[in-house]
Short mmCIF file of N, CA and C in Angstrom, two decimals:
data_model
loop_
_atom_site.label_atom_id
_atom_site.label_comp_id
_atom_site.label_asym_id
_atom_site.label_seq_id
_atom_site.Cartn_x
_atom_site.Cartn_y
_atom_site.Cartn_z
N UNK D 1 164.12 75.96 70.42
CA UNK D 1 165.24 76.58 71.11
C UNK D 1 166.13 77.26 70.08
N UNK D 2 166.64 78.39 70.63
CA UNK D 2 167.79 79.01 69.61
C UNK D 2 168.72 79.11 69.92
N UNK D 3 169.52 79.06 68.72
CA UNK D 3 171.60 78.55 69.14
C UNK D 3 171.43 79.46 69.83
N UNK D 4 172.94 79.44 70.73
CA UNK D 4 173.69 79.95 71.84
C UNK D 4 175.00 79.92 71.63
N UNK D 5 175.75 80.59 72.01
CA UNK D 5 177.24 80.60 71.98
C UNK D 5 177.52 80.43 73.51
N UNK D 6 176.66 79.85 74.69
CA UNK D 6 176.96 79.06 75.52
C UNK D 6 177.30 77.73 75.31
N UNK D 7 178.31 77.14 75.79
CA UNK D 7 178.37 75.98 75.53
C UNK D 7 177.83 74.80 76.56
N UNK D 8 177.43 73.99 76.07
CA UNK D 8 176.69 73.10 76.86
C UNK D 8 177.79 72.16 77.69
N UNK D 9 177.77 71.96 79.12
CA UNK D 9 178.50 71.25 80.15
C UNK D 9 179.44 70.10 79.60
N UNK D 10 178.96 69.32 79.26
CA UNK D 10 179.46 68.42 78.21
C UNK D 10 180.53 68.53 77.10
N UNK D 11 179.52 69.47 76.73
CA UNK D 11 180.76 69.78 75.25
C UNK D 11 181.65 70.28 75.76
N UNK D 12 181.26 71.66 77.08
CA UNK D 12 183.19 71.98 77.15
C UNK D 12 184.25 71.16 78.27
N UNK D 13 183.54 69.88 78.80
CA UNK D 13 184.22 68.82 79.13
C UNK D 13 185.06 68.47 77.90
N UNK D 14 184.25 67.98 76.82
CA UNK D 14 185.08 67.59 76.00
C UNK D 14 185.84 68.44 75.53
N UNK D 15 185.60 69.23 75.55
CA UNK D 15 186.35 70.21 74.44
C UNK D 15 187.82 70.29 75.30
N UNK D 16 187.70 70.49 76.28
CA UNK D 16 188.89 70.22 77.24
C UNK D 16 189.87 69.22 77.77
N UNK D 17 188.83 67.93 77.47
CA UNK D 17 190.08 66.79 77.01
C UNK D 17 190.43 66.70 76.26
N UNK D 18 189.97 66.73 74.68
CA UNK D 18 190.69 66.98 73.36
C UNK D 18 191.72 67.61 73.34
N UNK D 19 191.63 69.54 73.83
CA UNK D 19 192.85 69.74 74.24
C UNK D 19 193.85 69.46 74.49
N UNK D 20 193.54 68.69 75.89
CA UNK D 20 194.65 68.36 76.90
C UNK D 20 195.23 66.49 76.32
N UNK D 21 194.71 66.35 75.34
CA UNK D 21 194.96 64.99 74.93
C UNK D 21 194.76 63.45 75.90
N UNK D 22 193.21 63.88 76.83
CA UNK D 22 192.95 62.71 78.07
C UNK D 22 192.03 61.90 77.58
N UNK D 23 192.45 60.68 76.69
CA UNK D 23 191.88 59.76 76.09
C UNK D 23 190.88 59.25 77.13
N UNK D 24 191.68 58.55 78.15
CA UNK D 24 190.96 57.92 79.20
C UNK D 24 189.78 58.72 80.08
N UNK D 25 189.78 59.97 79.66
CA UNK D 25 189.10 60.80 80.71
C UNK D 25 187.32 60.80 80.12
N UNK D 26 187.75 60.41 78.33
CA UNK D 26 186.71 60.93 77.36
C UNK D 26 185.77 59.66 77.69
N UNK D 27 185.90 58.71 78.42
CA UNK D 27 185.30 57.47 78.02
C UNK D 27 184.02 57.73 78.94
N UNK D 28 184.24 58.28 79.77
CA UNK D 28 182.80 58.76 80.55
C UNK D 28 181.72 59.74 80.03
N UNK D 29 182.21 60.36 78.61
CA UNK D 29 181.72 61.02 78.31
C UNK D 29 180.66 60.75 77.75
N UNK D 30 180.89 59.65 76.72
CA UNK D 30 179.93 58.89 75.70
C UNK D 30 179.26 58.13 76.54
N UNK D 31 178.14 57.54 75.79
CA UNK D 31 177.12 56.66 76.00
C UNK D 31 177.34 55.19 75.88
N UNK D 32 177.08 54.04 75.85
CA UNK D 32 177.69 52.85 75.77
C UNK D 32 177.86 52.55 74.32
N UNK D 33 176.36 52.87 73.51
CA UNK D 33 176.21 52.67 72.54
C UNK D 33 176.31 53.84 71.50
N UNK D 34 177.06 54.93 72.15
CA UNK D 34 177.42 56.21 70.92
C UNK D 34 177.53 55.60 69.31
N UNK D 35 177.12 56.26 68.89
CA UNK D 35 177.38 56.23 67.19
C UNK D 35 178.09 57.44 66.38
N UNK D 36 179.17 57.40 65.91
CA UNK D 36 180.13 58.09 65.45
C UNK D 36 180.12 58.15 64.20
N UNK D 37 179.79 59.57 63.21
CA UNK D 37 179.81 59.65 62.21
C UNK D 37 181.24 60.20 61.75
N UNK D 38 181.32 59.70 60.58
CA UNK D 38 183.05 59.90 60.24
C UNK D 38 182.49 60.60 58.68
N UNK D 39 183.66 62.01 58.63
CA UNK D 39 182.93 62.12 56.84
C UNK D 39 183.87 60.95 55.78
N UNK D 40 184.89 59.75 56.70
CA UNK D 40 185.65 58.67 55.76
C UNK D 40 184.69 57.59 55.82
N UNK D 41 183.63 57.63 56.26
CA UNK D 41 183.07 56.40 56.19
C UNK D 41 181.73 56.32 56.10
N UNK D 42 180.86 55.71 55.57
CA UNK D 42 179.15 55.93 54.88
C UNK D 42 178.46 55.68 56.58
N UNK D 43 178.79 54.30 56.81
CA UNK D 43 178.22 53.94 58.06
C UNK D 43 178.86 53.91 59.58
N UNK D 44 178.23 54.59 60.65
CA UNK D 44 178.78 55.24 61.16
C UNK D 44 180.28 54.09 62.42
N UNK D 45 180.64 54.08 63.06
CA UNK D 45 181.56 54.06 64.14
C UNK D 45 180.50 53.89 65.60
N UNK D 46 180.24 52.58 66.00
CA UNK D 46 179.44 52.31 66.77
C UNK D 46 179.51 51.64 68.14
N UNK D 47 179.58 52.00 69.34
CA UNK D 47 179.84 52.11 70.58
C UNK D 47 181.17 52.15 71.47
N UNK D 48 180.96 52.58 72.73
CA UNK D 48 182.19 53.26 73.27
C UNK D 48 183.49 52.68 73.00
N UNK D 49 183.63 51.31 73.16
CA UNK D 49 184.90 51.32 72.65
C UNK D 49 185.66 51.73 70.97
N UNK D 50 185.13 51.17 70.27
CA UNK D 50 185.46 51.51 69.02
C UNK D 50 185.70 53.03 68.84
N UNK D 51 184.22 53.85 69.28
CA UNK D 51 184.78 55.17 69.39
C UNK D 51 185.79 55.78 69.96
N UNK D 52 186.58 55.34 71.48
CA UNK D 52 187.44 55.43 72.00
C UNK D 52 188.58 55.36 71.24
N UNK D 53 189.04 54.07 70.66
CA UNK D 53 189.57 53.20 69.99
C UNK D 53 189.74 54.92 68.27
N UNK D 54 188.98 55.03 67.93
CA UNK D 54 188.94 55.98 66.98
C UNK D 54 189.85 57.20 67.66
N UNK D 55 189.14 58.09 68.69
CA UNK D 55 189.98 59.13 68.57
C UNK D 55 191.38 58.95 69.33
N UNK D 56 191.76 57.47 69.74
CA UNK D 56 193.01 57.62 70.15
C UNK D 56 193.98 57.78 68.80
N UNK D 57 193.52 57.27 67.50
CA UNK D 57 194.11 57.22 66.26
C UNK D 57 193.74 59.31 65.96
N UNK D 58 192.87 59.45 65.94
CA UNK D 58 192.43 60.88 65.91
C UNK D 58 193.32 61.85 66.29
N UNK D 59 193.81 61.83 67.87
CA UNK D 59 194.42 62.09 68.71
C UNK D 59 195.92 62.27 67.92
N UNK D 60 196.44 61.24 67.29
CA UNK D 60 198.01 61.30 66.97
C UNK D 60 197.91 62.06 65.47
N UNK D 61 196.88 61.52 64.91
CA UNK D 61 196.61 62.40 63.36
C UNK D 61 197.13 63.48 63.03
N UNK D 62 195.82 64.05 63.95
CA UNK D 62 195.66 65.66 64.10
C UNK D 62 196.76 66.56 64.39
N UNK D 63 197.49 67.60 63.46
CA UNK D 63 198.81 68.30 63.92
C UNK D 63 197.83 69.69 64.13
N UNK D 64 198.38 70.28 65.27
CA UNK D 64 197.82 71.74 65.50
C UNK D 64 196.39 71.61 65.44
N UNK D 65 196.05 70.54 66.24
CA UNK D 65 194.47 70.49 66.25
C UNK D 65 193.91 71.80 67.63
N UNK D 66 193.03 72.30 67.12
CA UNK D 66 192.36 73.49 68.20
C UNK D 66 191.26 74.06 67.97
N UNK D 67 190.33 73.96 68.77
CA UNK D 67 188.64 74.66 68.70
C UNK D 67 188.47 76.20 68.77
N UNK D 68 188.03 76.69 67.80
CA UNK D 68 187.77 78.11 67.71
C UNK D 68 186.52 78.32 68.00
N UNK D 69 185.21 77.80 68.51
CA UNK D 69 184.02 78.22 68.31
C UNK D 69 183.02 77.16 68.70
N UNK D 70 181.96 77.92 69.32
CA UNK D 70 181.18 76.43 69.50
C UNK D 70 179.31 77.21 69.07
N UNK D 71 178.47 76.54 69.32
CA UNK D 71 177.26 77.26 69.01
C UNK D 71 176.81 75.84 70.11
N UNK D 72 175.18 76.03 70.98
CA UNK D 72 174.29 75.07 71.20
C UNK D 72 173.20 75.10 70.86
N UNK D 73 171.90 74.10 70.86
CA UNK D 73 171.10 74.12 70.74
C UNK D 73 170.16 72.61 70.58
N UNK D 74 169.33 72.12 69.86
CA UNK D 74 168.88 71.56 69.55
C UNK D 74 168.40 70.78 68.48
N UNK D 75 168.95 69.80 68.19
CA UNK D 75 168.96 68.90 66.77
C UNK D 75 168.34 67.77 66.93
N UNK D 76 168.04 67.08 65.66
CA UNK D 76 167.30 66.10 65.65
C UNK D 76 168.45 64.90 65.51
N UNK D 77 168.41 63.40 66.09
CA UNK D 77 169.31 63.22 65.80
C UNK D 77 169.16 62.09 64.36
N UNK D 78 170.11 61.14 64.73
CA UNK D 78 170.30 60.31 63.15
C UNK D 78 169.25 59.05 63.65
N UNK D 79 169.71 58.41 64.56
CA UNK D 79 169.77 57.12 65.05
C UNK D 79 168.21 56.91 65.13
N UNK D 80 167.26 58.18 66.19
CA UNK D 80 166.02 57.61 66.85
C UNK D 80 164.97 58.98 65.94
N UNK D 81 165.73 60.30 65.48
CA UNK D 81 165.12 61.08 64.76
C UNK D 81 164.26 62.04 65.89
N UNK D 82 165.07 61.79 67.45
CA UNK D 82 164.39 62.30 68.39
C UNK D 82 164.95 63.77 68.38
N UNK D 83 164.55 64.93 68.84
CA UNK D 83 165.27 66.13 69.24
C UNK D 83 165.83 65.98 70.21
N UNK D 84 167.21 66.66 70.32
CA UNK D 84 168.53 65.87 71.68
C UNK D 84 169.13 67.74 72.00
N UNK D 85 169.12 68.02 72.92
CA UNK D 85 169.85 69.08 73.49
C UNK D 85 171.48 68.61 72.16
N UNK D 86 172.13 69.81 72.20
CA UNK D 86 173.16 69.03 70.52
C UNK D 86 174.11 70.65 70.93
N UNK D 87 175.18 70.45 70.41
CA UNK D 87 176.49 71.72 70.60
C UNK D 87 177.42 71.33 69.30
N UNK D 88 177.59 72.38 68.87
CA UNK D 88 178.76 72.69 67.53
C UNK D 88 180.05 73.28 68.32
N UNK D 89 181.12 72.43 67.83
CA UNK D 89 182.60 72.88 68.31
C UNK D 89 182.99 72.63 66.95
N UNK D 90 183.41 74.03 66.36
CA UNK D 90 184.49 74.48 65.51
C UNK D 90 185.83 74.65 65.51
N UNK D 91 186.58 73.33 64.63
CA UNK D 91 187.83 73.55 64.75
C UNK D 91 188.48 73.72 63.88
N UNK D 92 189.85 73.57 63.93
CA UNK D 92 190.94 73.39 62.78
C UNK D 92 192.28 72.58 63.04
N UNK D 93 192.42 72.10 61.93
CA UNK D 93 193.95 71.25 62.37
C UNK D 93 194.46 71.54 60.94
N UNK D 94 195.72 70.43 61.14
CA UNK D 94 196.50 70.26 59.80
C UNK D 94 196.80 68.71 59.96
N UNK D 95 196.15 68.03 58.72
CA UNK D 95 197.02 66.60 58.70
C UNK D 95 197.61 66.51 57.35
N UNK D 96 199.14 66.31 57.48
CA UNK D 96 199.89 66.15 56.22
C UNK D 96 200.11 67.20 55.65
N UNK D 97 199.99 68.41 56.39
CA UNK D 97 200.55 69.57 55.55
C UNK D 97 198.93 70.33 54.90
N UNK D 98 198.17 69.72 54.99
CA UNK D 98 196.99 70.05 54.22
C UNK D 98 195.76 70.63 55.70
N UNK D 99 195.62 72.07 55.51
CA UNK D 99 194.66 72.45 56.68
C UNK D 99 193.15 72.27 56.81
N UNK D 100 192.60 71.81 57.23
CA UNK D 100 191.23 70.74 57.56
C UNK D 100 190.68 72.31 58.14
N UNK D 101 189.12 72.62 57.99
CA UNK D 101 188.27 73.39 58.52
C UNK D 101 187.15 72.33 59.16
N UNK D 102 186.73 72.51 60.32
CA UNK D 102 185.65 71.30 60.60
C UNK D 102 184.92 71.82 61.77
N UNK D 103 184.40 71.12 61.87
CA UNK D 103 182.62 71.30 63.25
C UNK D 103 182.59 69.57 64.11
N UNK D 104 182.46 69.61 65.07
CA UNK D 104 182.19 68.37 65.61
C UNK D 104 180.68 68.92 66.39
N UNK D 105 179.74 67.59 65.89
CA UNK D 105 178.18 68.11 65.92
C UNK D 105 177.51 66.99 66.93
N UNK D 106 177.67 67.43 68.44
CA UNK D 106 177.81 66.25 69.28
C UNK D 106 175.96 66.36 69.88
N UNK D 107 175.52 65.45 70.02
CA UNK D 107 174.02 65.25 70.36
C UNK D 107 173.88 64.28 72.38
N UNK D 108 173.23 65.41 72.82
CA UNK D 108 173.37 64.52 74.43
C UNK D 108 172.15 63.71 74.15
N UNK D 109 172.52 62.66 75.66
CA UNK D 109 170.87 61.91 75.98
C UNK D 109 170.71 62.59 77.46
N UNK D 110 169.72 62.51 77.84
CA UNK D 110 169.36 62.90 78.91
C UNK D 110 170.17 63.27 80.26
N UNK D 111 171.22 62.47 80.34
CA UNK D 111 172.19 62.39 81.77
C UNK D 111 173.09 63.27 81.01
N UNK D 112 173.26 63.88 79.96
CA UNK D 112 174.40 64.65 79.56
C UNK D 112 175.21 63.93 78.62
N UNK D 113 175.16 62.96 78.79
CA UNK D 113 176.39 61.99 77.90
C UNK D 113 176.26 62.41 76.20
N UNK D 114 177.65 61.99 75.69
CA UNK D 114 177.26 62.13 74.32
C UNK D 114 176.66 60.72 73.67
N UNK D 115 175.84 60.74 72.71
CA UNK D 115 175.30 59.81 72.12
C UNK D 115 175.04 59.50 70.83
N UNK D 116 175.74 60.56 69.99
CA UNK D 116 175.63 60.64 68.79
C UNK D 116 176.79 61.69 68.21
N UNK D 117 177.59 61.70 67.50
CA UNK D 117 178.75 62.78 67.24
C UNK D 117 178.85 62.64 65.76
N UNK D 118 178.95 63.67 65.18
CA UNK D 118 179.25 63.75 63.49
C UNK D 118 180.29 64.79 63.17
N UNK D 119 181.00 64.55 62.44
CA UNK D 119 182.24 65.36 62.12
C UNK D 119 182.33 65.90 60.61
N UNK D 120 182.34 66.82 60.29
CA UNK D 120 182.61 67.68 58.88
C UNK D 120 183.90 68.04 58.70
N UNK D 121 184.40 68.02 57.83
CA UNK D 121 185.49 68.89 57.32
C UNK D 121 185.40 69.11 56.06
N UNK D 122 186.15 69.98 56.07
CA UNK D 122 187.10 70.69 53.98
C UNK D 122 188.25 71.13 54.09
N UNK D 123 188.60 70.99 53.49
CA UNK D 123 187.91 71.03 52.10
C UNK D 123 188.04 69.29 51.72
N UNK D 124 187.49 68.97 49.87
CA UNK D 124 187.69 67.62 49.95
C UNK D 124 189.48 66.90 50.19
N UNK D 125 190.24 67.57 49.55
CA UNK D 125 191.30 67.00 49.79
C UNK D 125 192.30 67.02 51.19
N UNK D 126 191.30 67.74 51.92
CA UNK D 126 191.89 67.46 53.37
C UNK D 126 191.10 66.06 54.04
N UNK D 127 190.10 65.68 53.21
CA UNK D 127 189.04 64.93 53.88
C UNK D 127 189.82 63.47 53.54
N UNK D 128 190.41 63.66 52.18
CA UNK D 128 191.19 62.25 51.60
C UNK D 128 192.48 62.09 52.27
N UNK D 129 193.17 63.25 52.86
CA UNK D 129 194.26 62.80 53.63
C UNK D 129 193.94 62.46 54.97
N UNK D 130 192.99 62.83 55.72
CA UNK D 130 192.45 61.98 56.94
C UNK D 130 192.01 61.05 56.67
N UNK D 131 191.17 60.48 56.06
CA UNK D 131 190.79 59.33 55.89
C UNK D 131 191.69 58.39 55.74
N UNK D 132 192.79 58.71 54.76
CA UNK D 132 194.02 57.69 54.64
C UNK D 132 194.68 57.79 55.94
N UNK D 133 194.70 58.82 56.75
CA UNK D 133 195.76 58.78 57.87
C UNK D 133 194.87 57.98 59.52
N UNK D 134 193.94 58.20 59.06
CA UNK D 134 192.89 57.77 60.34
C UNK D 134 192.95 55.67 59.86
N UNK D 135 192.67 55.40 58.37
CA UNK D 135 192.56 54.45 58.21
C UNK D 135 193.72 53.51 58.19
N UNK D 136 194.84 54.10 58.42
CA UNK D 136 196.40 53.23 59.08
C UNK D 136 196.31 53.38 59.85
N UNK D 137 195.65 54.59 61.06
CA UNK D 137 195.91 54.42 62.00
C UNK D 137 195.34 53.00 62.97
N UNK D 138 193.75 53.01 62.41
CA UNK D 138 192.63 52.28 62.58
C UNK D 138 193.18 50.40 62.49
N UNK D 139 193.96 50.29 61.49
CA UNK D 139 194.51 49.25 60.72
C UNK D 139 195.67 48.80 62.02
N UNK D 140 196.33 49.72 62.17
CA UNK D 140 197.63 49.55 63.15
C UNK D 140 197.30 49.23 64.21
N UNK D 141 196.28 50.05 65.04
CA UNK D 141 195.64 49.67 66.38
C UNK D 141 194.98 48.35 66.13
N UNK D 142 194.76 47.93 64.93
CA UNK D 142 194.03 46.38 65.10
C UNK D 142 192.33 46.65 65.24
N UNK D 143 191.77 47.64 64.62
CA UNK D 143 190.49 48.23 65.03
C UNK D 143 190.05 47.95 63.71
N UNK D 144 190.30 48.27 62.75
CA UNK D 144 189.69 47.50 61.31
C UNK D 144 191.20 46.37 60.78
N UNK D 145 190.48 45.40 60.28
CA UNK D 145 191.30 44.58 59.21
C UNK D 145 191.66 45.69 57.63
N UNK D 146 193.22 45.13 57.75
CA UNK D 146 193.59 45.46 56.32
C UNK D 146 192.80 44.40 55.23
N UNK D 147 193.06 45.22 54.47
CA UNK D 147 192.53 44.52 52.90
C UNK D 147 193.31 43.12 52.99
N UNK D 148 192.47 42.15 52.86
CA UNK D 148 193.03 40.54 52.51
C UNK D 148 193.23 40.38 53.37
N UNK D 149 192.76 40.70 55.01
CA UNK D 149 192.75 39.76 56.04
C UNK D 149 191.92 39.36 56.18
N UNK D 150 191.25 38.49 57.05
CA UNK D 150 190.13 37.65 57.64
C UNK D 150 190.08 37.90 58.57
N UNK D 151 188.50 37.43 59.47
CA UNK D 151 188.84 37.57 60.39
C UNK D 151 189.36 36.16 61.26
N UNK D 152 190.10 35.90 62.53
CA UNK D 152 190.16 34.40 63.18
C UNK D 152 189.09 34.51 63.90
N UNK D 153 188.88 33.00 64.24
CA UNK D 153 188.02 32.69 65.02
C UNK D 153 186.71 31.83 64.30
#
């Protein structure tokens, strides 16, 4: 199959809650077991809640976050190495004063859902101020432990 600058049903669902900032709306979007690639983290961000849980921190980050561009087509993905119907949404934001260039590289399963999502940005030092700003956020929501906690239980 060859890209398209149609966008696939899905993606411009999403692309339209991101917008509109409808956390709750996105949760139907994903798969139970989505896997979320982060460029702050080696291993990925793994099923709906956590992912949820992520772009609500995402969500407040991001200053002047907005999609310029999308492409579709067909990619292989990470997880099963299967080919997945897949859509590129090109954006841009600013976190901390520092302007982020990026692609969100979302992979469907069969019913449409997303099931796999990977995120790029640059330059590197926009990548180190999200990461620090995503990883308080992450910390605050109670979604990762700070350094020198444990866990209870």
């Amino acid at each position: 199959m060859h890209p398209t600058t149609a966008t696939h049903p899905t993606a411009e669902r999403f692309r339209s809650l991101v917008e509109k900032r409808d956390l709750d709306a996105l949760e139907d979007l994903f798969t139970p077991d989505i896997r979320f690639y982060s460029p702050v983290k080696f291993t990925p961000f793994e099923g709906r809640p956590m992912v949820l849980g992520l772009f609500g921190v995402l969500l407040r980050t991001f200053e002047d976050f907005r999609y310029v561009g999308s492409h579709t087509g067909e990619a292989r993905t990470s997880a099963d190495g299967g080919e997945a119907e897949s859509a590129v949404l090109l954006f841009r934001a600013t976190v901390h004063g520092k302007e982020i260039h990026g692609i969100d590289l979302l992979h469907f399963d069969a019913e449409g859902r997303i099931k796999e999502f990977t995120v790029m940005v640059r330059p590197q030092s926009a990548v180190q101020a999200l990461g620090q700003a995503v990883y308080e956020g992450l910390v605050a929501d109670g979604l990762v432990l700070a350094p020198g906690e444990a866990h209870s239980g």
